[in-house]
CSV table of C-alpha atoms in Angstrom, one decimal:
chain,number,residue,atom,x,y,z
A,1,MET,CA,19.3,26.0,-21.6
A,2,ALA,CA,22.4,24.1,-22.5
A,3,LYS,CA,23.9,20.9,-21.1
A,4,VAL,CA,27.5,21.6,-20.1
A,5,LEU,CA,30.1,18.9,-19.2
A,6,PHE,CA,33.1,20.1,-17.1
A,7,ALA,CA,36.2,17.9,-16.9
A,8,ALA,CA,39.0,18.7,-14.4
A,9,THR,CA,42.3,17.0,-13.6
A,10,PRO,CA,42.0,16.1,-9.9
A,11,PHE,CA,44.3,18.8,-8.6
A,12,HIS,CA,42.8,21.4,-6.2
A,13,GLY,CA,44.3,24.2,-8.3
A,14,HIS,CA,42.6,22.8,-11.4
A,15,VAL,CA,39.2,21.8,-9.9
A,16,THR,CA,38.7,25.1,-8.1
A,17,PRO,CA,38.7,27.5,-11.1
A,18,LEU,CA,36.6,25.1,-13.2
A,19,LEU,CA,34.1,24.6,-10.4
A,20,THR,CA,33.9,28.4,-10.0
A,21,VAL,CA,32.8,28.6,-13.6
A,22,ALA,CA,30.5,25.6,-13.3
A,23,LYS,CA,28.8,27.1,-10.4
A,24,ASP,CA,28.1,30.3,-12.5
A,25,MET,CA,26.8,28.2,-15.4
A,26,LYS,CA,24.5,26.4,-13.0
A,27,ALA,CA,23.2,29.8,-11.6
A,28,ARG,CA,22.5,30.8,-15.2
A,29,GLY,CA,20.1,27.9,-15.5
A,30,HIS,CA,22.3,25.4,-17.5
A,31,ASP,CA,22.3,21.7,-16.7
A,32,VAL,CA,25.9,21.1,-15.5
A,33,LEU,CA,27.8,17.8,-14.9
A,34,PHE,CA,31.2,18.0,-13.4
A,35,LEU,CA,33.8,15.2,-14.0
A,36,THR,CA,36.8,15.0,-11.7
A,37,GLY,CA,38.4,13.0,-8.8
A,38,ALA,CA,36.4,11.2,-6.2
A,39,ARG,CA,37.8,13.3,-3.3
A,40,PHE,CA,36.0,16.4,-4.7
A,41,ALA,CA,32.5,14.8,-4.9
A,42,ALA,CA,31.1,16.6,-1.8
A,43,THR,CA,32.7,19.9,-2.9
A,44,VAL,CA,31.2,19.7,-6.4
A,45,LYS,CA,27.7,18.7,-5.1
A,46,SER,CA,27.7,21.5,-2.6
A,47,ALA,CA,28.4,24.0,-5.3
A,48,GLY,CA,25.4,22.9,-7.4
A,49,PRO,CA,26.5,20.8,-10.4
A,50,SER,CA,26.0,17.1,-10.6
A,51,PHE,CA,29.1,15.0,-10.0
A,52,ALA,CA,30.7,12.2,-12.0
A,53,ALA,CA,33.8,10.4,-10.8
A,54,LEU,CA,36.9,9.7,-12.9
A,55,PRO,CA,37.7,6.0,-13.3
A,56,GLU,CA,40.2,4.7,-10.8
A,57,GLU,CA,43.0,4.5,-13.3
A,58,ALA,CA,42.7,8.2,-14.0
A,59,ASP,CA,42.1,9.3,-10.4
A,60,PHE,CA,44.5,10.2,-7.6
A,61,ASP,CA,44.7,12.3,-4.4
A,62,ASP,CA,46.8,15.3,-5.1
A,63,ARG,CA,47.5,15.7,-1.4
A,64,HIS,CA,49.5,12.5,-1.4
A,65,MET,CA,51.3,12.4,-4.8
A,66,SER,CA,54.0,10.1,-3.5
A,67,ALA,CA,51.4,7.5,-2.6
A,68,ALA,CA,49.7,7.7,-6.0
A,69,PHE,CA,52.9,7.8,-7.9
A,70,PRO,CA,55.9,6.2,-6.1
A,71,GLU,CA,58.3,7.8,-8.5
A,72,PHE,CA,57.1,11.3,-7.7
A,73,ALA,CA,59.8,11.8,-5.0
A,74,GLU,CA,62.5,11.0,-7.6
A,75,ALA,CA,61.1,13.4,-10.3
A,76,GLY,CA,63.2,16.3,-8.9
A,77,THR,CA,62.7,19.7,-10.6
A,78,GLY,CA,63.0,21.1,-14.1
A,79,TYR,CA,63.0,18.7,-17.1
A,80,GLY,CA,62.6,15.4,-15.2
A,81,HIS,CA,59.7,16.9,-13.2
A,82,HIS,CA,57.9,18.0,-16.4
A,83,ILE,CA,58.5,14.6,-18.0
A,84,PHE,CA,57.1,12.8,-15.0
A,85,PHE,CA,53.9,14.9,-14.9
A,86,TRP,CA,53.2,14.9,-18.6
A,87,LYS,CA,53.7,11.2,-19.0
A,88,ARG,CA,52.6,9.6,-15.8
A,89,VAL,CA,50.0,12.0,-14.6
A,90,PHE,CA,48.5,13.5,-17.8
A,91,ALA,CA,49.2,11.3,-20.8
A,92,ASP,CA,48.8,7.9,-19.1
A,93,ALA,CA,45.3,9.0,-17.9
A,94,ALA,CA,44.1,10.2,-21.3
A,95,VAL,CA,42.6,6.9,-22.5
A,96,ALA,CA,40.5,6.3,-19.4
A,97,GLN,CA,39.5,10.0,-19.3
A,98,TYR,CA,38.4,9.9,-22.9
A,99,ARG,CA,36.3,6.7,-22.5
A,100,ARG,CA,34.6,8.2,-19.4
A,101,ILE,CA,33.7,11.4,-21.4
A,102,GLN,CA,32.3,9.3,-24.2
A,103,ALA,CA,30.2,7.2,-21.8
A,104,LEU,CA,28.9,10.4,-20.1
A,105,LEU,CA,28.0,12.0,-23.4
A,106,GLU,CA,25.8,9.0,-24.2
A,107,ARG,CA,23.5,9.8,-21.3
A,108,PHE,CA,24.3,13.5,-21.0
A,109,PRO,CA,24.5,15.0,-24.5
A,110,ALA,CA,26.4,18.1,-23.7
A,111,THR,CA,26.6,21.0,-26.2
A,112,ALA,CA,29.8,22.3,-24.5
A,113,LEU,CA,32.7,20.5,-22.9
A,114,VAL,CA,34.8,22.7,-20.6
A,115,HIS,CA,38.1,21.3,-19.5
A,116,ASP,CA,41.5,22.4,-18.1
A,117,THR,CA,44.7,22.5,-20.0
A,118,VAL,CA,46.1,19.1,-19.1
A,119,PHE,CA,42.9,17.0,-19.1
A,120,LEU,CA,44.3,15.3,-22.2
A,121,GLY,CA,41.3,12.9,-22.5
A,122,ALA,CA,39.2,15.8,-23.7
A,123,LEU,CA,41.6,16.6,-26.6
A,124,PRO,CA,40.6,13.8,-29.0
A,125,LEU,CA,37.1,15.3,-29.3
A,126,SER,CA,38.8,18.4,-30.8
A,127,LEU,CA,41.5,16.7,-32.9
A,128,ARG,CA,39.7,13.7,-34.4
A,129,PRO,CA,37.9,14.1,-37.7
A,130,PRO,CA,34.2,14.5,-36.8
A,131,ASP,CA,32.1,11.4,-37.0
A,132,GLY,CA,28.9,13.1,-35.9
A,133,VAL,CA,27.8,15.8,-33.5
A,134,ARG,CA,30.2,16.6,-30.7
A,135,PRO,CA,30.3,19.3,-28.0
A,136,THR,CA,32.1,22.6,-28.6
A,137,THR,CA,35.3,22.3,-26.7
A,138,ILE,CA,36.4,25.1,-24.4
A,139,CYS,CA,39.7,24.9,-22.6
A,140,LEU,CA,40.4,27.1,-19.5
A,141,GLY,CA,44.1,27.9,-19.1
A,142,VAL,CA,44.7,27.3,-15.5
A,143,LEU,CA,48.5,27.6,-15.9
A,144,PRO,CA,50.6,29.7,-18.2
A,145,PRO,CA,50.2,28.8,-21.9
A,146,MET,CA,52.5,26.1,-23.1
A,147,LEU,CA,52.3,26.9,-26.8
A,148,LEU,CA,55.7,27.3,-28.5
A,149,SER,CA,56.2,30.7,-30.1
A,150,GLU,CA,58.8,32.8,-31.8
A,151,ASP,CA,57.9,35.6,-29.5
A,152,VAL,CA,57.9,33.7,-26.1
A,153,PRO,CA,60.5,31.4,-24.6
A,154,PRO,CA,59.4,27.8,-24.3
A,155,PHE,CA,57.3,26.7,-21.3
A,156,GLY,CA,59.0,25.1,-18.3
A,157,PRO,CA,62.1,26.7,-16.9
A,158,GLY,CA,60.9,30.2,-16.5
A,159,ILE,CA,63.2,31.8,-19.0
A,160,PRO,CA,62.6,35.6,-19.0
A,161,TYR,CA,60.8,37.2,-21.9
A,162,LEU,CA,63.0,39.1,-24.4
A,163,ALA,CA,61.4,41.3,-27.1
A,164,GLY,CA,62.6,42.1,-30.5
A,165,PRO,CA,64.7,40.3,-33.2
A,166,GLU,CA,67.3,39.1,-30.6
A,167,GLY,CA,64.5,37.5,-28.5
A,168,ARG,CA,62.9,35.8,-31.5
A,169,GLU,CA,66.2,34.4,-32.6
A,170,ARG,CA,66.9,33.1,-29.1
A,171,ASN,CA,63.4,31.6,-28.9
A,172,ARG,CA,63.7,29.7,-32.2
A,173,ARG,CA,66.9,28.1,-30.9
A,174,LEU,CA,65.3,27.3,-27.5
A,175,ASN,CA,62.2,25.8,-29.3
A,176,ALA,CA,64.4,23.5,-31.3
A,177,GLU,CA,66.2,22.4,-28.1
A,178,THR,CA,62.9,21.9,-26.4
A,179,LEU,CA,61.4,19.7,-29.2
A,180,ALA,CA,64.5,17.6,-29.2
A,181,ALA,CA,64.5,17.2,-25.4
A,182,TYR,CA,60.8,16.2,-25.3
A,183,ALA,CA,61.0,13.9,-28.3
A,184,GLY,CA,60.6,10.8,-26.1
A,185,LEU,CA,57.6,12.3,-24.4
A,186,GLN,CA,56.1,13.2,-27.7
A,187,LYS,CA,56.5,9.6,-29.0
A,188,ASP,CA,54.9,8.2,-25.9
A,189,THR,CA,52.0,10.6,-26.1
A,190,VAL,CA,51.5,9.9,-29.8
A,191,SER,CA,51.1,6.2,-28.9
A,192,VAL,CA,48.5,7.1,-26.3
A,193,PHE,CA,46.4,9.1,-28.7
A,194,GLU,CA,46.8,6.3,-31.4
A,195,ALA,CA,45.2,4.0,-28.9
A,196,ILE,CA,42.2,6.3,-28.9
A,197,GLY,CA,42.2,6.5,-32.6
A,198,CYS,CA,43.4,10.0,-32.9
A,199,ASP,CA,46.4,11.6,-34.6
A,200,LEU,CA,48.5,14.1,-32.7
A,201,PRO,CA,49.3,16.7,-35.4
A,202,GLU,CA,51.7,18.9,-33.4
A,203,PHE,CA,53.9,18.9,-30.3
A,204,ILE,CA,51.7,18.0,-27.3
A,205,PHE,CA,52.2,21.3,-25.6
A,206,ASP,CA,51.0,23.0,-28.8
A,207,CYS,CA,48.0,20.7,-29.2
A,208,ALA,CA,46.9,21.2,-25.6
A,209,VAL,CA,46.5,25.0,-26.4
A,210,ALA,CA,45.6,25.1,-30.1
A,211,GLY,CA,43.5,22.0,-30.3
A,212,PRO,CA,40.3,23.0,-28.5
A,213,ASP,CA,37.7,25.1,-30.3
A,214,HIS,CA,38.3,27.9,-27.8
A,215,TYR,CA,41.2,28.4,-25.4
A,216,LEU,CA,40.6,30.9,-22.6
A,217,GLN,CA,43.7,31.9,-20.7
A,218,LEU,CA,42.6,32.9,-17.1
A,219,THR,CA,44.6,36.0,-16.9
A,220,VAL,CA,44.9,39.5,-18.5
A,221,PRO,CA,47.2,40.7,-21.2
A,222,GLY,CA,49.2,42.7,-18.6
A,223,PHE,CA,50.3,39.4,-17.0
A,224,GLU,CA,50.9,37.4,-20.2
A,225,TYR,CA,53.7,37.7,-22.7
A,226,PRO,CA,52.6,39.1,-26.1
A,227,ARG,CA,52.4,36.7,-29.0
A,228,SER,CA,52.0,37.5,-32.7
A,229,ASP,CA,51.6,33.9,-33.7
A,230,ALA,CA,48.9,32.6,-31.3
A,231,PRO,CA,46.0,30.7,-32.9
A,232,ALA,CA,42.7,32.4,-33.5
A,233,SER,CA,41.2,30.3,-30.7
A,234,PHE,CA,43.4,31.8,-28.1
A,235,ARG,CA,42.5,34.8,-25.9
A,236,CYS,CA,42.9,36.1,-22.4
A,237,ALA,CA,39.6,36.0,-20.5
A,238,GLY,CA,40.6,37.5,-17.2
A,239,ALA,CA,41.2,36.1,-13.8
A,240,LEU,CA,38.4,34.3,-11.9
A,241,PRO,CA,37.3,35.7,-8.5
A,242,GLN,CA,38.4,33.8,-5.5
A,243,PRO,CA,35.7,31.4,-4.0
A,244,SER,CA,33.8,33.1,-1.2
A,245,SER,CA,34.3,31.8,2.3
A,246,ASP,CA,30.9,32.5,3.9
A,247,SER,CA,31.4,29.8,6.5
A,248,PHE,CA,34.8,30.9,7.6
A,249,THR,CA,35.3,31.2,11.4
A,250,ALA,CA,38.1,33.6,12.2
A,251,PRO,CA,40.8,32.3,14.5
A,252,ARG,CA,41.8,34.1,17.7
A,253,TRP,CA,44.8,35.8,16.1
A,254,TRP,CA,42.7,37.2,13.2
A,255,PRO,CA,42.0,40.8,14.6
A,256,ALA,CA,45.7,41.3,15.4
A,257,VAL,CA,46.5,40.6,11.7
A,258,THR,CA,43.7,42.4,10.0
A,259,ALA,CA,44.1,45.5,12.1
A,260,ALA,CA,47.9,45.4,12.2
A,261,ASP,CA,49.7,48.7,12.3
A,262,ARG,CA,52.7,47.3,10.4
A,263,PRO,CA,53.0,45.4,7.1
A,264,VAL,CA,51.5,41.9,6.9
A,265,VAL,CA,53.5,39.4,4.9
A,266,VAL,CA,51.6,36.2,3.9
A,267,VAL,CA,53.6,33.2,2.9
A,268,THR,CA,52.2,30.0,1.3
A,269,GLN,CA,53.3,27.0,-0.6
A,270,GLY,CA,49.9,26.5,-2.1
A,271,THR,CA,47.9,23.3,-2.3
A,272,LEU,CA,50.3,21.0,-4.2
A,273,ALA,CA,53.9,21.5,-3.4
A,274,ASN,CA,53.3,21.9,0.3
A,275,GLU,CA,54.6,18.7,1.8
A,276,ASP,CA,58.0,20.1,2.8
A,277,LEU,CA,57.5,23.4,4.7
A,278,SER,CA,61.2,23.9,4.8
A,279,GLU,CA,61.2,24.9,1.1
A,280,LEU,CA,59.6,28.3,1.5
A,281,ILE,CA,57.5,28.8,4.7
A,282,LEU,CA,60.3,28.2,7.1
A,283,PRO,CA,62.9,30.3,5.3
A,284,THR,CA,60.3,33.2,5.2
A,285,VAL,CA,59.5,32.9,8.9
A,286,ARG,CA,63.1,32.7,9.9
A,287,GLY,CA,64.2,35.5,7.5
A,288,LEU,CA,61.6,37.9,8.7
A,289,ALA,CA,61.9,37.1,12.4
A,290,ALA,CA,63.7,40.3,13.3
A,291,THR,CA,61.8,42.5,10.8
A,292,ASP,CA,59.0,44.8,11.8
A,293,VAL,CA,56.3,42.9,10.0
A,294,THR,CA,53.6,40.4,10.9
A,295,VAL,CA,54.0,37.1,9.1
A,296,VAL,CA,51.1,34.8,8.4
A,297,ALA,CA,52.2,31.3,7.3
A,298,ALA,CA,49.3,29.7,5.5
A,299,THR,CA,50.3,26.0,5.1
A,300,ALA,CA,47.1,25.0,3.3
A,301,ARG,CA,47.2,21.7,5.2
A,302,PRO,CA,45.2,20.6,8.3
A,303,ASP,CA,48.3,19.3,9.9
A,304,GLY,CA,50.4,22.3,8.8
A,305,PRO,CA,50.7,24.0,12.1
A,306,GLU,CA,51.7,20.8,13.8
A,307,ASP,CA,54.3,20.1,11.2
A,308,PHE,CA,55.6,23.6,11.4
A,309,THR,CA,56.1,23.3,15.2
A,310,ARG,CA,57.9,20.0,14.7
A,311,LEU,CA,60.4,21.7,12.3
A,312,LEU,CA,60.6,25.0,14.2
A,313,PRO,CA,59.6,24.5,17.9
A,314,GLU,CA,60.4,28.1,18.8
A,315,ARG,CA,58.1,30.2,16.6
A,316,PRO,CA,59.2,33.9,16.2
A,317,ALA,CA,57.0,36.3,18.1
A,318,ASN,CA,55.9,38.1,14.9
A,319,ALA,CA,54.6,35.0,13.1
A,320,VAL,CA,51.3,33.1,13.2
A,321,VAL,CA,50.9,29.7,11.6
A,322,ALA,CA,47.6,28.4,10.1
A,323,GLY,CA,46.3,25.5,8.2
A,324,TYR,CA,43.7,26.7,5.6
A,325,VAL,CA,43.1,30.4,5.5
A,326,PRO,CA,40.7,31.8,2.8
A,327,PHE,CA,42.6,34.2,0.6
A,328,ASP,CA,39.5,36.3,-0.1
A,329,ARG,CA,39.5,37.2,3.6
A,330,LEU,CA,43.3,37.4,4.3
A,331,LEU,CA,44.8,39.1,1.2
A,332,PRO,CA,42.9,42.5,1.6
A,333,SER,CA,45.1,42.9,4.7
A,334,ALA,CA,48.3,41.8,3.1
A,335,SER,CA,51.2,44.0,2.1
A,336,VAL,CA,53.2,41.2,0.3
A,337,LEU,CA,52.5,37.6,-0.7
A,338,VAL,CA,55.5,35.3,-0.6
A,339,THR,CA,54.5,32.2,-2.6
A,340,ASN,CA,56.0,29.4,-4.6
A,341,GLY,CA,54.0,30.6,-7.6
A,342,GLY,CA,50.7,28.8,-7.9
A,343,TYR,CA,48.8,30.4,-10.8
A,344,GLY,CA,45.5,30.8,-8.8
A,345,GLY,CA,47.2,32.2,-5.7
A,346,VAL,CA,49.3,34.7,-7.6
A,347,HIS,CA,46.1,36.0,-9.4
A,348,ALA,CA,44.4,36.2,-6.0
A,349,ALA,CA,47.1,38.6,-4.8
A,350,LEU,CA,46.9,40.6,-8.0
A,351,GLN,CA,43.1,40.9,-7.7
A,352,ASN,CA,43.8,42.6,-4.4
A,353,GLY,CA,46.7,44.7,-5.7
A,354,VAL,CA,49.2,42.9,-3.5
A,355,PRO,CA,52.8,42.6,-4.8
A,356,LEU,CA,54.7,39.3,-4.6
A,357,VAL,CA,57.9,37.6,-3.9
A,358,VAL,CA,58.0,34.2,-5.7
A,359,ALA,CA,60.2,31.2,-5.2
A,360,GLY,CA,59.1,28.1,-7.1
A,361,ASP,CA,60.9,25.5,-9.2
A,362,THR,CA,58.3,22.7,-9.8
A,363,GLU,CA,55.2,22.3,-12.1
A,364,ASP,CA,54.4,25.6,-13.8
A,365,LYS,CA,55.8,27.8,-11.0
A,366,PRO,CA,59.0,29.0,-12.7
A,367,GLU,CA,56.8,30.3,-15.5
A,368,VAL,CA,54.5,32.1,-13.1
A,369,ALA,CA,57.4,33.6,-11.2
A,370,ALA,CA,59.0,34.9,-14.5
A,371,ARG,CA,55.7,36.6,-15.4
A,372,VAL,CA,55.5,38.3,-11.9
A,373,GLN,CA,59.0,39.8,-12.5
A,374,TRP,CA,58.2,40.8,-16.1
A,375,SER,CA,54.9,42.5,-15.1
A,376,GLY,CA,56.7,44.6,-12.4
A,377,ALA,CA,54.4,43.3,-9.7
A,378,GLY,CA,57.1,41.4,-7.7
A,379,ILE,CA,60.4,39.6,-7.5
A,380,ASP,CA,61.3,36.2,-8.9
A,381,LEU,CA,63.9,34.6,-6.6
A,382,ARG,CA,64.6,32.0,-9.3
A,383,THR,CA,64.8,29.1,-6.9
A,384,GLY,CA,62.4,26.8,-5.0
A,385,ARG,CA,64.5,26.8,-1.9
A,386,PRO,CA,65.6,30.3,-1.0
A,387,GLU,CA,67.8,31.1,2.0
A,388,PRO,CA,66.1,33.1,4.8
A,389,GLU,CA,68.2,36.2,3.9
A,390,GLN,CA,67.1,36.0,0.2
A,391,VAL,CA,63.5,36.2,1.3
A,392,ARG,CA,64.1,39.0,3.8
A,393,GLN,CA,65.9,41.1,1.2
A,394,ALA,CA,63.2,40.6,-1.4
A,395,VAL,CA,60.4,41.4,1.0
A,396,VAL,CA,62.2,44.5,2.2
A,397,ALA,CA,62.8,45.6,-1.4
A,398,VAL,CA,59.1,45.1,-2.3
A,399,LEU,CA,57.9,47.0,0.8
A,400,GLY,CA,60.4,49.8,0.2
A,401,ASP,CA,59.7,50.4,-3.5
A,402,PRO,CA,56.2,51.7,-4.3
A,403,GLY,CA,56.6,50.6,-8.0
A,404,TYR,CA,55.8,47.0,-7.1
A,405,ARG,CA,52.5,47.9,-5.5
A,406,ALA,CA,51.7,50.3,-8.3
A,407,ALA,CA,52.2,47.5,-10.9
A,408,ALA,CA,50.1,45.2,-8.8
A,409,GLY,CA,47.4,47.9,-8.7
A,410,ARG,CA,47.5,48.3,-12.4
A,411,LEU,CA,46.9,44.6,-12.8
A,412,ARG,CA,44.1,44.7,-10.3
A,413,ALA,CA,42.3,47.4,-12.4
A,414,GLU,CA,42.9,45.4,-15.6
A,415,ILE,CA,41.5,42.2,-14.0
A,416,ALA,CA,38.4,44.1,-12.8
A,417,ALA,CA,37.7,45.2,-16.4
A,418,PHE,CA,37.3,41.6,-17.6
A,419,ASP,CA,34.3,39.3,-17.4
A,420,PRO,CA,35.4,35.7,-17.6
A,421,PHE,CA,32.0,34.3,-16.6
A,422,GLY,CA,30.3,36.3,-19.4
A,423,THR,CA,32.9,35.1,-21.9
A,424,VAL,CA,32.3,31.4,-21.1
A,425,ALA,CA,28.6,32.0,-21.0
A,426,GLY,CA,28.7,33.5,-24.5
A,427,LEU,CA,30.6,30.5,-25.9
A,428,VAL,CA,28.2,28.1,-24.2
A,429,ALA,CA,25.2,29.9,-25.6
A,430,GLY,CA,26.9,29.9,-29.1
A,431,SER,CA,27.5,26.1,-28.8
A,432,ARG,CA,23.7,25.6,-29.2
A,433,ALA,CA,23.5,27.6,-32.4
A,434,GLY,CA,25.3,25.6,-35.0
A,435,SER,CA,27.0,22.3,-35.9
A,436,ARG,CA,29.2,20.9,-33.2
A,437,ALA,CA,31.1,18.7,-35.7
A,438,GLY,CA,33.5,21.3,-37.0
A,439,SER,CA,37.2,21.2,-36.8
A,440,ARG,CA,39.3,23.0,-34.2
A,441,ALA,CA,39.2,26.8,-34.4
A,442,GLY,CA,42.9,27.4,-34.7
A,443,SER,CA,46.2,25.8,-35.4
A,444,VAL,CA,49.8,26.5,-34.5
A,445,PRO,CA,51.7,28.4,-37.2
A,446,ASP,CA,54.8,26.7,-38.6
A,447,SER,CA,56.9,29.4,-37.1
A,448,ALA,CA,55.7,28.6,-33.6
A,449,ALA,CA,56.6,25.0,-33.8
A,450,GLY,CA,60.3,25.6,-34.1
A,451,SER,CA,62.7,23.3,-35.9
A,452,VAL,CA,64.8,20.3,-34.8
A,453,ALA,CA,67.3,20.8,-37.5
A,454,GLY,CA,70.9,21.6,-36.6
A,455,GLY,CA,72.5,22.7,-33.3
A,456,VAL,CA,70.1,20.7,-31.1
A,457,ALA,CA,71.1,20.4,-27.5
A,458,ALA,CA,70.8,17.0,-25.7
A,459,SER,CA,69.0,18.6,-22.8
A,460,PRO,CA,66.3,21.4,-22.6
A,461,PRO,CA,67.1,25.0,-21.8
A,462,THR,CA,67.2,26.1,-18.1
A,463,ARG,CA,66.5,29.4,-16.4
A,464,GLU,CA,70.1,29.6,-15.3
A,465,GLN,CA,71.3,29.8,-19.0
A,466,VAL,CA,69.6,33.1,-19.7
A,467,ALA,CA,70.2,36.5,-18.3
A,468,VAL,CA,67.5,38.2,-16.3
A,469,PRO,CA,66.2,41.5,-17.7
A,470,PRO,CA,65.4,44.4,-15.4
A,471,ARG,CA,62.1,44.4,-13.4
A,472,GLY,CA,59.1,45.4,-15.5
A,473,HIS,CA,61.1,45.0,-18.8
A,474,ARG,CA,58.7,44.5,-21.7
């Protein structure tokens, strides 16, 4: 059997999907080593793979971003937020990540390296001219693809998809603006890769997707914009199943929710952007207080219920507040998921045929929200801090229109038809068959890279600058 090295950026939402695949690889008999942050050591070991820690200069605790990165609180949203993450969190860690991978490969000669989209220290293995045998590189797309395209608006602000010549013309213009706006980040990232001894042949967003030998987007075509100019290495592999919660002990309120005779609305801010419950959880609870639904606020924090009570001492009678609640147990009883747009949580809802209301404006969340609206499976509120009445109106609209649940049901069926574990297993098996010193499998077409000539804006495009197409518009 093969030796497989996994490398995950130390975010819960990145570690969880990679560890789900690593556990499957281990069950198939492969020798699996998992590289990520120290706080996940026990979780990795309990799943079966061996554990390797990132060096301190590339490690942080994603539950306390402000402690790890003091400037995090000033990053804001939109362009500044993306610059912060790509420079400070991703690019600045690449050299230490790469050196750790190289050291591990000396004692663990893996035939396949599986990594997430923003683990940039894995990218030089794909981009550098081969100087010997190297692992086949397999990137798992744990966030919407960042690749520039004539067919798709640039990654970041959640600009709605627009088909046809008008859309392609718009996208070429937006791509040019994006390249200009991120020129400073590109220059900094080029310097980082030069320190490794590696050229960065394209825009970093493009390289992160087109660079690896294989790029597997963890979704289905029905939830991803169509692209005519994607590299040959790119494909949708389907959504991963949610981790099972065999050890879950149901709280006292559980039967009242799972056997409820009225709609159950679950609200969460996920595992990253959940420090301020007033962003989405509180507006949802307040907005639905007089509505005939049961609200479950899943804070994904052990201190979440206490923090909620501090912010809202008089909890509405139709709401329950919890810390961590396993979605594989809760979502089968849900009628709607209100979320800030975490990629994993949204797919968990779709796997259960649950429609969504999405309100997110940090990380990749605007892009996820836009895809929810485009697919017809929910409503994008196009803000990260909705008013209670906005949430109420959106939830009532989703509950009252069967088209949303029908679209979510179609995506559930499409997800069920894919086998992401089998896809990865096939690539791992193939990694043993031939030379592992070849070049990357695909490259970004010139048309996808855009142009920085003429008419370039001084700032990147925003979601407010573009009209929103109707629900389910494709």
